[in-house]
Amino acid sequence: DAKTTQPNSMESNEEEPVHLPCNHSTISGTDYIHWYRQLPSQGPEYVIHGLTSNVNNRMASLAIAEDRKSSTLILHRATLRDAAVYYCIPTNAGGTSYGKLTFGQGTILTVHP
Amino acid sequence: NAGVTQTPKFQVLKTGQSMTLQCAQDMNHEYMSWYRQDPGMGLRLIHYSVGAGITDQGEVPNGYNVSRSTTEDFPLRLLSAAPSQTSVYFCASADARWAQYFGPGTRLLVL
């Protein structure tokens, strides 16, 4: 499994953009980069995933470096509901590893009113 | 759609007791899995299934059994509960894009 490095914690103010970085220098060419978040006392929630190109959805944007060794999750306007632990998870979509999510410690995002 | 549902929400067991944690999904997903989350830690994969009749072990399978007789249901059985199994258990299912959807969790306390 590819190792990931994320900041332990980050802070933001409400309605400001947030850029959550993740280093995954040992990622393989077939690993997708998944992002999940976990709000307090809830199960993890899928946010976004991508392979090589930048991706956008209604929740966030994912910017993937050209060498794929790092990625950044972008929340365009943070709300109080975005306060959560954010996990960056490289996932192999094929072979015997597909579907298996390896959760690290993630980044605790605090959003201030 | 109800998504992924889990029952019970909370359970207290005595050491040595057995029980089944229920998980169901109504999204017709083939892939389902069980994770446990200990305090202050990330989730760890217990067992997973790629379709009805097919299951396999994850990272921490000891003490747990699973079966998958239907696409919708994926129960997790604790054979003889131990205090080390005190945890929060999450069930998940994955869609065709491998986005996974998690249930609300079952909080288990083993005394």
CSV table of C-alpha atoms in Angstrom, one decimal:
chain,number,residue,atom,x,y,z
A,1,ASP,CA,0.0,0.0,0.0
A,2,ALA,CA,1.2,3.5,-0.8
A,3,LYS,CA,2.1,5.5,2.3
A,4,THR,CA,0.5,8.9,2.8
A,5,THR,CA,1.5,12.0,4.8
A,6,GLN,CA,-1.0,14.5,5.9
A,7,PRO,CA,-0.9,17.4,8.3
A,8,ASN,CA,-2.2,16.4,11.7
A,9,SER,CA,-4.5,19.4,11.8
A,10,MET,CA,-5.5,22.5,10.0
A,11,GLU,CA,-7.8,25.4,10.8
A,12,SER,CA,-9.9,27.6,8.6
A,13,ASN,CA,-12.5,30.3,8.9
A,14,GLU,CA,-16.0,29.9,7.7
A,15,GLU,CA,-16.6,30.8,4.0
A,16,GLU,CA,-12.9,30.8,3.2
A,17,PRO,CA,-11.3,28.2,0.9
A,18,VAL,CA,-9.4,25.3,2.4
A,19,HIS,CA,-6.5,23.4,0.8
A,20,LEU,CA,-5.8,20.0,2.4
A,21,PRO,CA,-2.5,18.5,1.2
A,22,CYS,CA,-1.5,14.9,1.0
A,23,ASN,CA,1.8,13.4,0.0
A,24,HIS,CA,1.8,9.9,-1.5
A,25,SER,CA,5.2,9.6,-3.1
A,26,THR,CA,5.1,5.7,-3.3
A,27,ILE,CA,1.8,5.6,-5.2
A,28,SER,CA,1.6,3.1,-8.0
A,29,GLY,CA,0.5,4.0,-11.5
A,30,THR,CA,-2.8,2.2,-11.1
A,31,ASP,CA,-3.8,3.7,-7.7
A,32,TYR,CA,-6.7,6.1,-7.6
A,33,ILE,CA,-6.5,8.8,-5.0
A,34,HIS,CA,-9.6,8.7,-2.8
A,35,TRP,CA,-10.6,11.3,-0.2
A,36,TYR,CA,-13.0,10.6,2.6
A,37,ARG,CA,-14.0,12.6,5.6
A,38,GLN,CA,-15.5,11.6,9.0
A,39,LEU,CA,-17.6,13.9,11.0
A,40,PRO,CA,-17.8,13.5,14.7
A,41,SER,CA,-19.6,10.3,15.7
A,42,GLN,CA,-20.4,9.4,12.1
A,43,GLY,CA,-19.2,6.9,9.6
A,44,PRO,CA,-16.8,8.0,6.9
A,45,GLU,CA,-18.2,9.9,3.9
A,46,TYR,CA,-16.9,9.7,0.4
A,47,VAL,CA,-15.7,13.1,-0.9
A,48,ILE,CA,-14.0,12.6,-4.2
A,49,HIS,CA,-11.5,10.5,-6.1
A,50,GLY,CA,-9.3,10.8,-9.2
A,51,LEU,CA,-6.4,9.1,-11.1
A,52,THR,CA,-4.5,11.7,-13.0
A,53,SER,CA,-6.7,14.7,-14.0
A,54,ASN,CA,-8.1,17.2,-11.6
A,55,VAL,CA,-11.7,16.4,-10.6
A,56,ASN,CA,-14.6,18.5,-9.4
A,57,ASN,CA,-17.9,17.6,-7.8
A,58,ARG,CA,-20.5,19.3,-5.7
A,59,MET,CA,-18.5,18.8,-2.5
A,60,ALA,CA,-14.9,19.6,-3.4
A,61,SER,CA,-12.2,19.7,-6.0
A,62,LEU,CA,-9.2,17.4,-6.2
A,63,ALA,CA,-5.9,18.7,-7.7
A,64,ILE,CA,-3.4,16.0,-8.5
A,65,ALA,CA,0.2,16.8,-9.1
A,66,GLU,CA,1.6,16.0,-12.5
A,67,ASP,CA,3.9,13.3,-11.0
A,68,ARG,CA,1.0,12.0,-8.9
A,69,LYS,CA,3.2,12.1,-5.8
A,70,SER,CA,0.9,14.6,-4.1
A,71,SER,CA,-2.6,15.9,-4.2
A,72,THR,CA,-4.7,18.6,-2.7
A,73,LEU,CA,-8.3,18.5,-1.6
A,74,ILE,CA,-9.9,21.9,-2.1
A,75,LEU,CA,-13.1,23.0,-0.2
A,76,HIS,CA,-14.1,26.2,-2.0
A,77,ARG,CA,-16.0,27.8,0.9
A,78,ALA,CA,-15.7,26.1,4.2
A,79,THR,CA,-18.8,25.7,6.4
A,80,LEU,CA,-19.1,24.6,10.0
A,81,ARG,CA,-20.4,21.3,8.7
A,82,ASP,CA,-17.0,20.7,7.0
A,83,ALA,CA,-15.3,20.3,10.3
A,84,ALA,CA,-14.1,16.7,10.2
A,85,VAL,CA,-11.2,14.3,9.9
A,86,TYR,CA,-10.1,14.1,6.2
A,87,TYR,CA,-8.4,11.0,4.9
A,88,CYS,CA,-6.4,10.8,1.7
A,89,ILE,CA,-6.3,7.1,0.6
A,90,PRO,CA,-4.5,5.7,-2.5
A,91,THR,CA,-6.6,2.7,-3.6
A,92,ASN,CA,-5.7,0.1,-6.3
A,93,ALA,CA,-8.8,-0.4,-8.4
A,94,GLY,CA,-7.6,-3.8,-9.7
A,95,GLY,CA,-6.2,-7.1,-8.5
A,96,THR,CA,-6.6,-8.3,-5.0
A,97,SER,CA,-6.5,-4.9,-3.4
A,98,TYR,CA,-9.4,-3.3,-5.0
A,99,GLY,CA,-12.0,-1.8,-2.6
A,100,LYS,CA,-9.7,-2.1,0.4
A,101,LEU,CA,-9.3,1.3,2.1
A,102,THR,CA,-6.3,1.8,4.4
A,103,PHE,CA,-7.1,4.7,6.7
A,104,GLY,CA,-4.2,6.7,8.2
A,105,GLN,CA,-4.5,9.3,10.9
A,106,GLY,CA,-5.9,11.9,8.5
A,107,THR,CA,-6.1,15.7,9.0
A,108,ILE,CA,-8.4,17.2,11.6
A,109,LEU,CA,-10.0,20.3,10.1
A,110,THR,CA,-11.4,22.9,12.4
A,111,VAL,CA,-13.6,25.6,11.0
A,112,HIS,CA,-14.1,28.8,12.9
A,113,PRO,CA,-17.3,30.9,12.7
B,1,ASN,CA,-32.7,5.0,-0.8
B,2,ALA,CA,-31.9,4.3,2.8
B,3,GLY,CA,-28.3,3.7,1.8
B,4,VAL,CA,-26.3,1.5,4.2
B,5,THR,CA,-28.1,0.6,7.4
B,6,GLN,CA,-26.7,-1.0,10.5
B,7,THR,CA,-28.3,-2.6,13.6
B,8,PRO,CA,-28.0,-2.3,16.5
B,9,LYS,CA,-26.7,1.2,17.1
B,10,PHE,CA,-25.2,0.2,20.5
B,11,GLN,CA,-24.6,-3.1,22.2
B,12,VAL,CA,-23.1,-4.3,25.5
B,13,LEU,CA,-21.9,-7.9,25.7
B,14,LYS,CA,-20.2,-10.0,28.3
B,15,THR,CA,-17.0,-11.8,27.5
B,16,GLY,CA,-17.7,-15.0,25.7
B,17,GLN,CA,-21.1,-14.1,24.4
B,18,SER,CA,-21.8,-14.2,20.7
B,19,MET,CA,-23.8,-11.8,18.5
B,20,THR,CA,-24.4,-10.7,15.0
B,21,LEU,CA,-24.1,-7.2,13.7
B,22,GLN,CA,-26.5,-6.6,10.9
B,23,CYS,CA,-25.7,-4.6,7.7
B,24,ALA,CA,-27.9,-4.0,4.7
B,25,GLN,CA,-27.8,-1.8,1.6
B,26,ASP,CA,-30.4,-1.0,-1.0
B,27,MET,CA,-28.1,0.3,-3.7
B,28,ASN,CA,-27.5,-3.0,-5.4
B,29,HIS,CA,-23.8,-2.8,-4.7
B,30,GLU,CA,-21.8,-6.0,-5.2
B,31,TYR,CA,-18.9,-5.0,-2.9
B,32,MET,CA,-19.4,-4.8,0.8
B,33,SER,CA,-17.0,-4.6,3.7
B,34,TRP,CA,-16.7,-4.3,7.5
B,35,TYR,CA,-14.3,-2.1,9.4
B,36,ARG,CA,-13.6,-1.4,13.0
B,37,GLN,CA,-12.5,1.8,14.5
B,38,ASP,CA,-10.8,2.0,17.9
B,39,PRO,CA,-10.6,5.2,19.9
B,40,GLY,CA,-8.3,7.8,18.2
B,41,MET,CA,-7.4,5.5,15.4
B,42,GLY,CA,-8.2,5.0,11.7
B,43,LEU,CA,-10.5,2.3,10.4
B,44,ARG,CA,-9.2,-1.2,9.9
B,45,LEU,CA,-10.7,-3.7,7.4
B,46,ILE,CA,-12.1,-6.9,9.0
B,47,HIS,CA,-13.8,-8.8,6.1
B,48,TYR,CA,-15.1,-8.0,2.7
B,49,SER,CA,-17.2,-9.5,0.0
B,50,VAL,CA,-17.2,-8.9,-3.8
B,51,GLY,CA,-20.6,-10.5,-4.3
B,52,ALA,CA,-23.1,-13.0,-3.0
B,53,GLY,CA,-21.4,-16.2,-1.9
B,54,ILE,CA,-17.9,-14.6,-2.0
B,55,THR,CA,-16.1,-13.3,1.1
B,56,ASP,CA,-12.5,-12.8,2.1
B,57,GLN,CA,-10.4,-11.6,5.0
B,58,GLY,CA,-9.2,-8.2,5.6
B,59,GLU,CA,-6.5,-6.9,8.0
B,60,VAL,CA,-8.0,-7.9,11.3
B,61,PRO,CA,-10.3,-11.0,10.7
B,62,ASN,CA,-9.6,-13.0,13.9
B,63,GLY,CA,-12.7,-13.5,16.0
B,64,TYR,CA,-15.1,-12.6,13.3
B,65,ASN,CA,-17.1,-14.5,10.7
B,66,VAL,CA,-19.1,-13.2,7.7
B,67,SER,CA,-21.4,-14.7,5.1
B,68,ARG,CA,-23.0,-13.1,2.1
B,69,SER,CA,-26.2,-15.0,1.0
B,70,THR,CA,-27.8,-12.0,-0.7
B,71,THR,CA,-26.5,-8.8,-2.4
B,72,GLU,CA,-28.3,-6.7,0.2
B,73,ASP,CA,-27.1,-8.2,3.4
B,74,PHE,CA,-23.7,-8.7,4.9
B,75,PRO,CA,-23.8,-9.7,8.6
B,76,LEU,CA,-20.8,-9.8,10.9
B,77,ARG,CA,-20.7,-12.5,13.6
B,78,LEU,CA,-18.6,-12.3,16.8
B,79,LEU,CA,-18.0,-15.8,17.8
B,80,SER,CA,-16.9,-15.3,21.4
B,81,ALA,CA,-16.7,-11.7,22.4
B,82,ALA,CA,-13.5,-10.4,24.1
B,83,PRO,CA,-12.8,-7.0,25.6
B,84,SER,CA,-10.4,-6.3,22.8
B,85,GLN,CA,-13.3,-6.3,20.4
B,86,THR,CA,-14.8,-3.2,22.1
B,87,SER,CA,-14.9,-0.8,19.1
B,88,VAL,CA,-17.1,1.0,16.7
B,89,TYR,CA,-18.0,-1.2,13.7
B,90,PHE,CA,-18.8,0.3,10.3
B,91,CYS,CA,-20.2,-1.5,7.3
B,92,ALA,CA,-19.7,-0.1,3.8
B,93,SER,CA,-20.7,-0.8,0.2
B,94,ALA,CA,-19.0,0.4,-3.0
B,95,ASP,CA,-20.5,1.6,-6.3
B,96,ALA,CA,-19.1,0.9,-9.7
B,97,ARG,CA,-16.7,3.9,-9.4
B,98,TRP,CA,-15.3,2.4,-6.1
B,99,ALA,CA,-16.8,5.2,-4.0
B,100,GLN,CA,-17.7,3.6,-0.7
B,101,TYR,CA,-20.7,4.4,1.4
B,102,PHE,CA,-20.6,3.8,5.1
B,103,GLY,CA,-23.3,3.0,7.6
B,104,PRO,CA,-23.8,5.0,10.8
B,105,GLY,CA,-21.9,2.4,12.9
B,106,THR,CA,-22.5,0.0,15.8
B,107,ARG,CA,-20.9,0.8,19.1
B,108,LEU,CA,-19.9,-2.4,20.9
B,109,LEU,CA,-18.8,-2.6,24.5
B,110,VAL,CA,-17.5,-6.0,25.7
B,111,LEU,CA,-17.2,-6.3,29.5
